[in-house]
mmCIF file of C-alpha atoms in Angstrom:
data_model
loop_
_atom_site.group_PDB
_atom_site.id
_atom_site.type_symbol
_atom_site.label_atom_id
_atom_site.label_comp_id
_atom_site.label_asym_id
_atom_site.label_seq_id
_atom_site.Cartn_x
_atom_site.Cartn_y
_atom_site.Cartn_z
ATOM 1 C CA MET A 134 16.079 7.817 30.121
ATOM 2 C CA TYR A 135 16.921 4.461 28.475
ATOM 3 C CA ILE A 136 13.355 3.421 27.246
ATOM 4 C CA ARG A 137 12.339 4.871 23.639
ATOM 5 C CA THR A 138 9.013 3.994 21.751
ATOM 6 C CA ILE A 139 9.225 2.531 18.188
ATOM 7 C CA GLU A 140 8.159 5.971 17.004
ATOM 8 C CA GLU A 141 11.046 7.394 18.703
ATOM 9 C CA LEU A 142 13.064 4.292 17.251
ATOM 10 C CA LYS A 143 11.898 5.606 13.508
ATOM 11 C CA ASN A 144 12.359 9.130 13.804
ATOM 12 C CA ASP A 145 16.106 8.994 14.960
ATOM 13 C CA ASP A 146 18.036 9.647 11.919
ATOM 14 C CA ARG A 147 21.161 9.255 13.136
ATOM 15 C CA GLU A 148 23.295 6.399 12.467
ATOM 16 C CA LYS A 149 22.296 3.438 15.174
ATOM 17 C CA LEU A 150 22.373 0.112 15.642
ATOM 18 C CA VAL A 151 19.062 -2.123 16.560
ATOM 19 C CA ILE A 152 20.011 -5.371 18.580
ATOM 20 C CA ASP A 153 17.163 -7.969 18.734
ATOM 21 C CA VAL A 154 17.992 -9.819 21.888
ATOM 22 C CA ARG A 155 15.510 -12.539 21.277
ATOM 23 C CA ASP A 156 16.518 -16.140 20.647
ATOM 24 C CA LYS A 157 18.210 -16.853 16.989
ATOM 25 C CA GLU A 158 15.005 -18.747 15.963
ATOM 26 C CA GLU A 159 12.495 -16.139 16.564
ATOM 27 C CA TYR A 160 14.864 -13.306 15.295
ATOM 28 C CA GLU A 161 15.112 -15.298 11.600
ATOM 29 C CA LYS A 162 11.376 -15.431 11.369
ATOM 30 C CA GLU A 163 10.999 -11.674 11.449
ATOM 31 C CA THR A 164 12.777 -8.377 12.907
ATOM 32 C CA CYS A 165 13.042 -4.956 12.708
ATOM 33 C CA GLU A 166 14.457 -3.984 9.230
ATOM 34 C CA GLY A 167 18.359 -3.995 9.816
ATOM 35 C CA ALA A 168 18.516 -5.563 13.295
ATOM 36 C CA THR A 169 21.351 -7.648 14.317
ATOM 37 C CA ASN A 170 21.082 -10.464 16.928
ATOM 38 C CA ILE A 171 22.757 -11.033 20.055
ATOM 39 C CA PHE A 172 20.841 -13.428 22.519
ATOM 40 C CA TRP A 173 19.930 -11.352 25.951
ATOM 41 C CA GLU A 174 21.184 -14.047 28.083
ATOM 42 C CA ASP A 175 24.795 -13.510 26.362
ATOM 43 C CA ILE A 176 24.858 -9.931 27.239
ATOM 44 C CA ARG A 177 23.347 -10.529 30.746
ATOM 45 C CA ASN A 178 26.545 -13.396 31.337
ATOM 46 C CA ASP A 179 28.909 -10.655 30.134
ATOM 47 C CA ILE A 180 27.454 -8.039 32.297
ATOM 48 C CA ASP A 181 27.268 -10.616 35.560
ATOM 49 C CA ASN A 182 30.789 -11.901 34.823
ATOM 50 C CA GLY A 183 32.830 -8.920 33.749
ATOM 51 C CA THR A 184 33.514 -10.279 30.409
ATOM 52 C CA ASP A 185 33.058 -8.970 26.594
ATOM 53 C CA THR A 186 32.673 -11.753 24.619
ATOM 54 C CA PHE A 187 29.265 -10.157 23.440
ATOM 55 C CA LEU A 188 29.357 -6.593 25.006
ATOM 56 C CA LYS A 189 32.565 -5.871 22.331
ATOM 57 C CA LEU A 190 29.729 -6.166 19.684
ATOM 58 C CA ILE A 191 27.963 -3.310 21.489
ATOM 59 C CA PRO A 192 29.366 0.003 20.132
ATOM 60 C CA ARG A 193 29.867 3.013 22.472
ATOM 61 C CA ASP A 194 29.985 5.642 19.608
ATOM 62 C CA LYS A 195 26.343 5.296 18.441
ATOM 63 C CA PRO A 196 22.982 4.927 19.847
ATOM 64 C CA VAL A 197 21.876 1.345 20.455
ATOM 65 C CA TYR A 198 18.235 0.160 20.704
ATOM 66 C CA LEU A 199 17.183 -3.180 22.005
ATOM 67 C CA LEU A 200 14.402 -5.281 20.898
ATOM 68 C CA CYS A 201 13.230 -8.305 23.413
ATOM 69 C CA TYR A 202 9.777 -9.967 23.446
ATOM 70 C CA THR A 203 8.114 -7.179 25.693
ATOM 71 C CA GLY A 204 10.384 -4.853 26.679
ATOM 72 C CA GLN A 205 11.302 -6.445 29.737
ATOM 73 C CA LYS A 206 14.572 -8.209 29.472
ATOM 74 C CA SER A 207 15.952 -5.361 26.972
ATOM 75 C CA GLU A 208 14.866 -2.709 29.573
ATOM 76 C CA GLU A 209 17.011 -4.430 32.340
ATOM 77 C CA ILE A 210 20.243 -4.596 29.841
ATOM 78 C CA ALA A 211 19.694 -0.990 29.127
ATOM 79 C CA ALA A 212 19.621 0.085 32.495
ATOM 80 C CA ASP A 213 22.674 -1.519 33.350
ATOM 81 C CA LEU A 214 24.524 -0.326 30.590
ATOM 82 C CA SER A 215 23.316 3.015 30.127
ATOM 83 C CA ASP A 216 25.536 3.784 33.169
ATOM 84 C CA ASN A 217 28.507 2.419 31.372
ATOM 85 C CA GLY A 218 29.450 4.919 28.513
ATOM 86 C CA TYR A 219 26.652 3.474 26.451
ATOM 87 C CA GLU A 220 23.768 5.368 24.748
ATOM 88 C CA ILE A 221 21.464 2.609 24.757
ATOM 89 C CA TYR A 222 17.634 2.259 24.653
ATOM 90 C CA SER A 223 15.097 -0.424 25.617
ATOM 91 C CA ILE A 224 12.159 -0.172 22.929
ATOM 92 C CA GLU A 225 8.988 0.002 24.770
ATOM 93 C CA GLY A 226 6.668 -3.148 24.321
ATOM 94 C CA GLY A 227 9.266 -4.846 22.658
ATOM 95 C CA PHE A 228 8.793 -7.106 19.329
ATOM 96 C CA ASN A 229 4.915 -6.548 20.386
ATOM 97 C CA SER A 230 5.125 -3.223 19.736
ATOM 98 C CA TYR A 231 7.057 -3.695 16.564
ATOM 99 C CA LEU A 232 4.113 -5.725 15.157
ATOM 100 C CA ARG A 233 1.485 -3.279 16.613
ATOM 101 C CA ASP A 234 3.212 -0.704 14.697
ATOM 102 C CA LYS A 235 3.336 -2.784 11.708
ATOM 103 C CA LEU A 236 -0.141 -3.846 11.690
ATOM 104 C CA ASN A 237 -1.430 -0.281 12.212
ATOM 105 C CA ASN A 238 0.207 0.725 9.046
ATOM 106 C CA PHE A 239 -1.223 -2.135 7.335
ATOM 107 C CA LEU A 240 -4.603 -1.502 8.199
ATOM 108 C CA LYS A 241 -4.554 1.886 6.605
ATOM 109 C CA ASP A 242 -4.814 0.596 3.064
ATOM 110 C CA GLU A 243 -8.066 -1.145 2.979
ATOM 111 C CA GLU A 244 -7.121 -2.919 -0.446
ATOM 112 C CA LYS A 245 -4.402 -4.780 1.271
ATOM 113 C CA VAL A 246 -6.771 -5.649 4.272
ATOM 114 C CA THR A 247 -9.442 -6.941 1.918
ATOM 115 C CA ASP A 248 -6.825 -9.177 0.112
ATOM 116 C CA LYS A 249 -5.391 -10.394 3.299
ATOM 117 C CA ALA A 250 -8.463 -11.641 4.718
ATOM 118 C CA ALA A 251 -9.272 -13.308 1.498
ATOM 119 C CA ASP A 252 -5.823 -15.024 1.327
ATOM 120 C CA VAL A 253 -6.357 -16.343 4.777
ATOM 121 C CA GLU A 254 -9.872 -17.839 3.860
ATOM 122 C CA HIS A 255 -8.785 -19.531 0.895
ATOM 123 C CA SER A 256 -5.739 -21.065 2.704
ATOM 124 C CA ILE A 257 -8.273 -22.658 5.028
ATOM 125 C CA VAL A 258 -10.331 -24.365 2.719
ATOM 126 C CA LYS A 259 -7.479 -25.075 -0.120
ATOM 127 C CA ARG A 260 -3.891 -25.462 1.641
ATOM 128 C CA PHE A 261 -5.201 -26.761 4.953
ATOM 129 C CA ARG A 262 -8.325 -28.644 3.698
ATOM 130 C CA LYS A 263 -7.072 -31.900 5.244
ATOM 131 C CA GLU A 264 -5.331 -30.980 8.229
ATOM 132 C CA ILE A 265 -8.046 -28.282 9.337
ATOM 133 C CA TRP A 266 -11.196 -27.574 7.516
ATOM 134 C CA ARG A 267 -12.090 -31.587 7.374
ATOM 135 C CA LYS A 268 -11.236 -32.057 10.947
ATOM 136 C CA PHE A 269 -13.302 -29.084 12.265
ATOM 137 C CA THR A 270 -16.316 -30.475 10.221
ATOM 138 C CA LYS A 271 -15.956 -33.760 11.211
ATOM 139 C CA ALA A 272 -15.777 -32.843 14.971
ATOM 140 C CA ILE A 273 -18.925 -30.882 14.528
ATOM 141 C CA ASN A 274 -20.728 -33.891 12.951
ATOM 142 C CA GLU A 275 -19.192 -36.589 15.167
ATOM 143 C CA TYR A 276 -19.897 -34.850 18.369
ATOM 144 C CA GLU A 277 -23.101 -33.224 17.285
ATOM 145 C CA LEU A 278 -21.642 -29.457 18.232
ATOM 146 C CA ILE A 279 -24.226 -27.444 16.241
ATOM 147 C CA GLN A 280 -28.085 -27.973 15.873
ATOM 148 C CA ASP A 281 -30.657 -25.805 14.225
ATOM 149 C CA GLY A 282 -31.419 -22.573 15.629
ATOM 150 C CA ASP A 283 -28.278 -22.550 17.650
ATOM 151 C CA LYS A 284 -26.588 -19.107 18.552
ATOM 152 C CA ILE A 285 -23.001 -19.287 19.188
ATOM 153 C CA ALA A 286 -20.786 -17.229 21.189
ATOM 154 C CA VAL A 287 -17.208 -17.998 19.492
ATOM 155 C CA CYS A 288 -15.014 -16.695 22.451
ATOM 156 C CA ILE A 289 -11.870 -15.047 20.996
ATOM 157 C CA SER A 290 -8.594 -14.729 23.622
ATOM 158 C CA GLY A 291 -6.447 -12.950 20.873
ATOM 159 C CA GLY A 292 -4.428 -16.337 20.470
ATOM 160 C CA LYS A 293 -3.856 -18.424 17.242
ATOM 161 C CA ASP A 294 -6.350 -21.041 18.065
ATOM 162 C CA SER A 295 -9.299 -18.904 18.978
ATOM 163 C CA MET A 296 -8.712 -16.581 15.776
ATOM 164 C CA LEU A 297 -8.337 -19.742 13.567
ATOM 165 C CA MET A 298 -11.920 -20.915 15.142
ATOM 166 C CA ALA A 299 -13.204 -17.308 14.228
ATOM 167 C CA LYS A 300 -12.433 -17.714 10.671
ATOM 168 C CA LEU A 301 -13.534 -21.714 10.530
ATOM 169 C CA PHE A 302 -17.034 -20.343 11.676
ATOM 170 C CA GLN A 303 -17.159 -17.825 9.275
ATOM 171 C CA GLU A 304 -16.033 -20.240 6.497
ATOM 172 C CA LEU A 305 -18.986 -23.069 7.548
ATOM 173 C CA TYR A 306 -21.566 -20.346 7.210
ATOM 174 C CA ARG A 307 -20.297 -19.284 3.827
ATOM 175 C CA HIS A 308 -20.159 -23.023 2.816
ATOM 176 C CA GLY A 309 -23.946 -23.498 3.263
ATOM 177 C CA LYS A 310 -24.227 -24.747 6.829
ATOM 178 C CA LYS A 311 -26.578 -21.758 7.643
ATOM 179 C CA ASN A 312 -28.746 -23.087 10.381
ATOM 180 C CA PHE A 313 -27.124 -21.321 13.096
ATOM 181 C CA GLU A 314 -26.200 -17.740 14.445
ATOM 182 C CA VAL A 315 -22.466 -16.726 15.560
ATOM 183 C CA VAL A 316 -21.295 -13.977 17.827
ATOM 184 C CA PHE A 317 -17.468 -13.467 18.015
ATOM 185 C CA LEU A 318 -17.095 -12.461 21.428
ATOM 186 C CA VAL A 319 -13.943 -10.788 23.038
ATOM 187 C CA MET A 320 -13.902 -10.243 26.581
ATOM 188 C CA ASN A 321 -11.265 -7.961 27.920
ATOM 189 C CA PRO A 322 -9.923 -9.051 31.757
ATOM 190 C CA GLY A 323 -7.441 -6.523 31.801
ATOM 191 C CA TYR A 324 -5.065 -6.884 29.010
ATOM 192 C CA ASN A 325 -2.272 -4.457 28.724
ATOM 193 C CA ASP A 326 -2.962 -1.671 25.997
ATOM 194 C CA ILE A 327 -0.485 -3.557 23.485
ATOM 195 C CA ASN A 328 -2.159 -6.881 23.620
ATOM 196 C CA TYR A 329 -5.701 -5.342 23.302
ATOM 197 C CA GLU A 330 -4.816 -3.359 20.560
ATOM 198 C CA THR A 331 -3.134 -6.358 18.490
ATOM 199 C CA ILE A 332 -6.363 -8.445 19.407
ATOM 200 C CA LYS A 333 -8.663 -5.688 17.788
ATOM 201 C CA ASN A 334 -6.310 -4.829 15.064
ATOM 202 C CA ASN A 335 -5.933 -8.469 14.198
ATOM 203 C CA ALA A 336 -9.693 -8.972 14.164
ATOM 204 C CA LYS A 337 -10.097 -5.829 11.836
ATOM 205 C CA MET A 338 -7.459 -7.275 9.180
ATOM 206 C CA LEU A 339 -8.943 -10.654 9.147
ATOM 207 C CA ASN A 340 -12.406 -9.294 8.775
ATOM 208 C CA VAL A 341 -13.739 -10.798 11.937
ATOM 209 C CA PRO A 342 -16.564 -8.536 13.429
ATOM 210 C CA ILE A 343 -15.908 -8.680 17.316
ATOM 211 C CA THR A 344 -18.185 -7.757 20.136
ATOM 212 C CA VAL A 345 -16.298 -6.825 22.995
ATOM 213 C CA PHE A 346 -17.138 -6.526 26.436
ATOM 214 C CA GLU A 347 -14.717 -5.393 29.751
ATOM 215 C CA SER A 348 -14.213 -7.361 33.264
ATOM 216 C CA GLU A 349 -11.658 -6.657 35.703
ATOM 217 C CA ILE A 350 -10.722 -10.137 36.447
ATOM 218 C CA PHE A 351 -6.930 -10.023 35.983
ATOM 219 C CA ASP A 352 -7.104 -7.357 38.910
ATOM 220 C CA ILE A 353 -9.195 -9.480 41.200
ATOM 221 C CA VAL A 354 -7.192 -12.435 40.522
ATOM 222 C CA ALA A 355 -3.934 -10.570 41.329
ATOM 223 C CA ALA A 356 -5.017 -10.338 44.990
ATOM 224 C CA GLU A 357 -4.891 -14.474 45.083
ATOM 225 C CA ASP A 358 -2.270 -16.081 46.825
ATOM 226 C CA THR A 359 -3.160 -19.429 46.177
ATOM 227 C CA SER A 360 -4.268 -20.953 42.883
ATOM 228 C CA PRO A 361 -4.827 -17.703 40.795
ATOM 229 C CA CYS A 362 -4.634 -19.605 37.581
ATOM 230 C CA TYR A 363 -7.770 -21.767 38.562
ATOM 231 C CA LEU A 364 -9.486 -18.989 39.753
ATOM 232 C CA CYS A 365 -8.774 -16.835 36.816
ATOM 233 C CA ALA A 366 -9.934 -19.622 34.550
ATOM 234 C CA ARG A 367 -13.227 -20.220 36.523
ATOM 235 C CA MET A 368 -14.129 -16.585 36.357
ATOM 236 C CA ARG A 369 -13.399 -16.011 32.559
ATOM 237 C CA ARG A 370 -15.671 -19.042 31.677
ATOM 238 C CA GLY A 371 -18.377 -17.522 33.987
ATOM 239 C CA HIS A 372 -18.232 -13.919 32.666
ATOM 240 C CA LEU A 373 -18.274 -15.543 28.983
ATOM 241 C CA TYR A 374 -21.275 -17.661 29.676
ATOM 242 C CA SER A 375 -22.967 -14.751 31.267
ATOM 243 C CA LYS A 376 -22.262 -12.163 28.689
ATOM 244 C CA ALA A 377 -23.338 -14.971 25.640
ATOM 245 C CA LYS A 378 -26.577 -15.317 27.575
ATOM 246 C CA GLU A 379 -27.244 -11.880 27.724
ATOM 247 C CA LEU A 380 -26.758 -11.353 24.139
ATOM 248 C CA GLY A 381 -29.307 -14.293 23.461
ATOM 249 C CA CYS A 382 -26.600 -17.229 22.893
ATOM 250 C CA ASN A 383 -26.950 -20.756 23.826
ATOM 251 C CA LYS A 384 -23.917 -21.821 23.313
ATOM 252 C CA ILE A 385 -19.965 -20.828 23.940
ATOM 253 C CA ALA A 386 -17.283 -22.217 21.713
ATOM 254 C CA LEU A 387 -13.505 -22.264 23.045
ATOM 255 C CA GLY A 388 -10.291 -22.872 20.872
ATOM 256 C CA HIS A 389 -9.176 -26.086 22.623
ATOM 257 C CA HIS A 390 -7.405 -28.374 20.303
ATOM 258 C CA PHE A 391 -6.405 -32.202 19.949
ATOM 259 C CA ASP A 392 -2.874 -31.306 22.104
ATOM 260 C CA ASP A 393 -4.758 -29.928 24.775
ATOM 261 C CA VAL A 394 -7.159 -32.962 24.867
ATOM 262 C CA ILE A 395 -4.336 -35.413 25.218
ATOM 263 C CA GLU A 396 -2.143 -33.024 27.596
ATOM 264 C CA THR A 397 -5.349 -32.899 29.911
ATOM 265 C CA ILE A 398 -5.661 -36.913 29.801
ATOM 266 C CA LEU A 399 -1.837 -37.325 30.773
ATOM 267 C CA MET A 400 -2.128 -34.575 33.365
ATOM 268 C CA GLY A 401 -5.229 -36.111 35.164
ATOM 269 C CA MET A 402 -3.299 -39.485 35.132
ATOM 270 C CA LEU A 403 0.318 -38.267 36.559
ATOM 271 C CA TYR A 404 -0.997 -35.505 39.064
ATOM 272 C CA GLY A 405 -4.671 -35.899 39.444
ATOM 273 C CA ALA A 406 -4.605 -39.599 40.024
ATOM 274 C CA GLN A 407 -7.772 -39.829 37.857
ATOM 275 C CA VAL A 408 -8.709 -40.570 34.388
ATOM 276 C CA GLN A 409 -10.547 -38.256 32.606
ATOM 277 C CA THR A 410 -10.702 -36.122 29.507
ATOM 278 C CA MET A 411 -11.547 -32.471 28.017
ATOM 279 C CA MET A 412 -14.855 -33.290 26.656
ATOM 280 C CA PRO A 413 -15.914 -31.829 23.327
ATOM 281 C CA LYS A 414 -19.193 -30.373 24.735
ATOM 282 C CA LEU A 415 -20.470 -29.871 27.906
ATOM 283 C CA HIS A 416 -24.039 -28.682 29.470
ATOM 284 C CA SER A 417 -22.993 -25.641 31.801
ATOM 285 C CA THR A 418 -23.964 -26.544 35.725
ATOM 286 C CA ASN A 419 -24.343 -22.773 36.435
ATOM 287 C CA PHE A 420 -25.933 -21.433 33.517
ATOM 288 C CA PRO A 421 -29.053 -23.613 32.640
ATOM 289 C CA GLY A 422 -29.587 -23.872 28.844
ATOM 290 C CA MET A 423 -25.858 -23.046 27.903
ATOM 291 C CA GLU A 424 -23.549 -25.232 26.675
ATOM 292 C CA LEU A 425 -19.834 -25.268 26.056
ATOM 293 C CA ILE A 426 -18.527 -26.966 22.517
ATOM 294 C CA ARG A 427 -14.892 -27.118 21.148
ATOM 295 C CA PRO A 428 -15.030 -27.201 17.569
ATOM 296 C CA LEU A 429 -11.165 -27.589 17.082
ATOM 297 C CA TYR A 430 -11.193 -31.024 19.084
ATOM 298 C CA LEU A 431 -9.676 -32.809 16.289
ATOM 299 C CA ILE A 432 -7.130 -30.229 15.074
ATOM 300 C CA ARG A 433 -3.606 -30.899 16.061
ATOM 301 C CA GLU A 434 -1.834 -27.940 17.139
ATOM 302 C CA LYS A 435 1.331 -27.993 14.839
ATOM 303 C CA ASP A 436 -1.319 -27.554 12.226
ATOM 304 C CA ILE A 437 -2.457 -24.487 13.603
ATOM 305 C CA ILE A 438 0.794 -23.319 13.926
ATOM 306 C CA HIS A 439 1.657 -23.918 10.456
ATOM 307 C CA TRP A 440 -1.579 -22.134 9.122
ATOM 308 C CA ARG A 441 -0.437 -19.227 11.107
ATOM 309 C CA GLU A 442 3.159 -18.928 9.970
ATOM 310 C CA TYR A 443 1.992 -19.813 6.212
ATOM 311 C CA ASN A 444 -0.156 -16.707 6.395
ATOM 312 C CA LYS A 445 2.297 -14.764 8.176
ATOM 313 C CA LEU A 446 0.210 -13.651 11.074
ATOM 314 C CA HIS A 447 0.979 -12.647 14.687
ATOM 315 C CA PHE A 448 -1.471 -13.232 17.323
ATOM 316 C CA ILE A 449 -0.785 -12.531 21.192
ATOM 317 C CA ASN A 450 0.624 -15.655 23.199
ATOM 318 C CA CYS A 451 0.148 -15.192 26.852
ATOM 319 C CA ALA A 452 -2.078 -11.873 27.853
ATOM 320 C CA CYS A 453 -2.002 -12.830 31.679
ATOM 321 C CA ARG A 454 -0.352 -10.028 33.357
ATOM 322 C CA LEU A 455 0.936 -12.403 36.156
ATOM 323 C CA THR A 456 2.819 -14.492 33.501
ATOM 324 C CA GLU A 457 4.224 -11.598 31.186
ATOM 325 C CA SER A 458 7.743 -11.940 32.377
ATOM 326 C CA CYS A 459 7.266 -15.542 31.379
ATOM 327 C CA ALA A 460 6.347 -14.447 27.824
ATOM 328 C CA SER A 461 9.130 -12.031 27.448
ATOM 329 C CA CYS A 462 11.835 -15.051 27.959
ATOM 330 C CA GLY A 463 10.042 -16.308 24.703
ATOM 331 C CA GLY A 464 7.477 -19.004 25.926
ATOM 332 C CA THR A 465 4.131 -18.786 27.825
ATOM 333 C CA GLU A 466 4.296 -22.051 30.094
ATOM 334 C CA LYS A 467 7.589 -22.694 30.840
ATOM 335 C CA GLY A 468 7.810 -24.065 34.370
ATOM 336 C CA SER A 469 3.976 -25.164 34.235
ATOM 337 C CA LYS A 470 2.772 -28.792 34.738
ATOM 338 C CA ARG A 471 1.135 -28.444 31.211
ATOM 339 C CA ALA A 472 4.570 -27.540 29.622
ATOM 340 C CA GLU A 473 6.216 -30.668 31.563
ATOM 341 C CA ILE A 474 3.577 -32.636 30.181
ATOM 342 C CA LYS A 475 4.065 -31.195 26.535
ATOM 343 C CA GLU A 476 7.359 -31.920 26.628
ATOM 344 C CA LEU A 477 6.901 -35.591 28.037
ATOM 345 C CA ILE A 478 4.453 -36.240 25.103
ATOM 346 C CA LYS A 479 6.887 -34.971 22.507
ATOM 347 C CA GLN A 480 9.449 -36.903 23.480
ATOM 348 C CA LEU A 481 7.354 -40.288 23.536
ATOM 349 C CA ALA A 482 6.068 -39.356 19.875
ATOM 350 C CA LYS A 483 9.534 -39.403 18.770
ATOM 351 C CA LYS A 484 9.823 -42.970 19.817
ATOM 352 C CA ASP A 485 6.419 -43.981 18.201
ATOM 353 C CA GLU A 486 3.916 -41.480 16.680
ATOM 354 C CA VAL A 487 1.187 -43.564 17.338
ATOM 355 C CA ILE A 488 1.348 -42.760 21.040
ATOM 356 C CA GLU A 489 -0.385 -39.352 20.869
ATOM 357 C CA LYS A 490 -3.301 -40.984 18.754
ATOM 358 C CA ASN A 491 -3.526 -43.566 21.482
ATOM 359 C CA ILE A 492 -3.623 -41.374 24.433
ATOM 360 C CA PHE A 493 -6.519 -39.642 22.691
ATOM 361 C CA ARG A 494 -8.124 -42.881 22.055
ATOM 362 C CA SER A 495 -7.432 -44.497 25.613
ATOM 363 C CA VAL A 496 -10.583 -42.472 26.998
ATOM 364 C CA GLU A 497 -12.710 -43.787 24.327
ATOM 365 C CA ASN A 498 -12.002 -47.532 24.904
ATOM 366 C CA VAL A 499 -12.505 -47.615 28.778
ATOM 367 C CA ASN A 500 -13.615 -51.287 29.671
ATOM 368 C CA LEU A 501 -15.325 -51.000 33.222
ATOM 369 C CA ASN A 502 -14.865 -54.768 33.575
ATOM 370 C CA THR A 503 -11.047 -54.097 34.006
ATOM 371 C CA VAL A 504 -11.349 -50.772 36.280
ATOM 372 C CA ILE A 505 -11.190 -50.796 39.799
ATOM 373 C CA ALA A 506 -13.262 -47.842 40.651
ATOM 374 C CA TYR A 507 -15.028 -45.369 38.782
ATOM 375 C CA LYS A 508 -17.432 -42.266 39.483
ATOM 376 C CA GLU A 509 -20.924 -41.771 37.686
ATOM 377 C CA ASN A 510 -22.669 -38.350 38.559
ATOM 378 C CA GLY A 511 -20.725 -37.788 41.574
ATOM 379 C CA VAL A 512 -21.431 -41.362 42.661
ATOM 380 C CA LYS A 513 -18.372 -43.986 43.137
ATOM 381 C CA HIS A 514 -18.615 -47.370 41.970
ATOM 382 C CA HIS A 515 -16.305 -50.195 43.234
ATOM 383 C CA PHE A 516 -15.405 -53.536 41.283
ATOM 384 C CA LEU A 517 -16.381 -55.398 44.603
ATOM 385 C CA ASP A 518 -20.042 -54.174 44.522
ATOM 386 C CA GLY A 519 -22.151 -57.220 43.662
ATOM 387 C CA TYR A 520 -18.857 -59.161 42.824
ATOM 388 C CA ASP A 521 -19.947 -62.221 44.616
ATOM 389 C CA GLU A 522 -23.304 -61.928 43.022
ATOM 390 C CA LYS A 523 -21.816 -61.568 39.358
#
């Protein structure tokens, strides 16, 4: 069989070669000790075209282990080459499996874990005070996101945004604002084992006491032929509201940031023919007394990424079972409308950096005297209504 675990790789004492088949940028960030890099598409092209530009770099006289993002691409290549004189294996779970193994070993040293959590916390209020901490507190104050007596379910998906949000709430409580309670809520909608364990291990490493509950959302959504993402999002939101209310919370906090907001604004205009935004807070229509807040509303994604890289943290990217193949190619949104909008904004910002801020501010400066029509509480108003009387 051409699939091996990280443990089997470590226990193979023979002279061997480990090839990281992810792209060069990801390889240079971190990889297995001693691994070399050949991009999987280059190997695939050789296999499909009968050439050996890159295949000649793969030896036949020693075992070869391939490491990709999730194990999918490496497994396909190993399957093709194992029948052609190569002793070649795909590392099960890919780079995610390597990270899980590394994190498991790290967690065995309690002193290191304590130091790591402290370093991450220190970076938030010192190194990233301007870019992250001040914008977090500004959003809370400007949009009145927290009131006395609130009990907030901080919803953690396992990605960089929600994990940072959890640490920010801990720092907010630690630095004097103790007029609220918080629960760090993790829903497992059907993650694969590697992603689920990664979320729990990261929470342990960062000293975030999570409350976990199970659902079967991925199984339900997998049977949907149309709009599975829309259904999944609605179901996840509903399950989070329900569990938060059960725990005595009156608010849920989600990790949407500044870039999510401006992408939503532009998506609404270009693909939805409407002007709307992602609000900093919302009253729930299906769960009376519950409210949704977005404390990262003013924080730029690039600063969250910088914080993650600075602290050498690794979070899950896309945990959806329906799109894991996309993650194995190195991106979680490639081909989506949001990815198109993200790229469009990126190109516009290269011409003038003020464009991103202007998109954000555009929904704060709506002049109803120059709008053809608008809706309020579901009722449409047109500029011709009472036009002559005016």
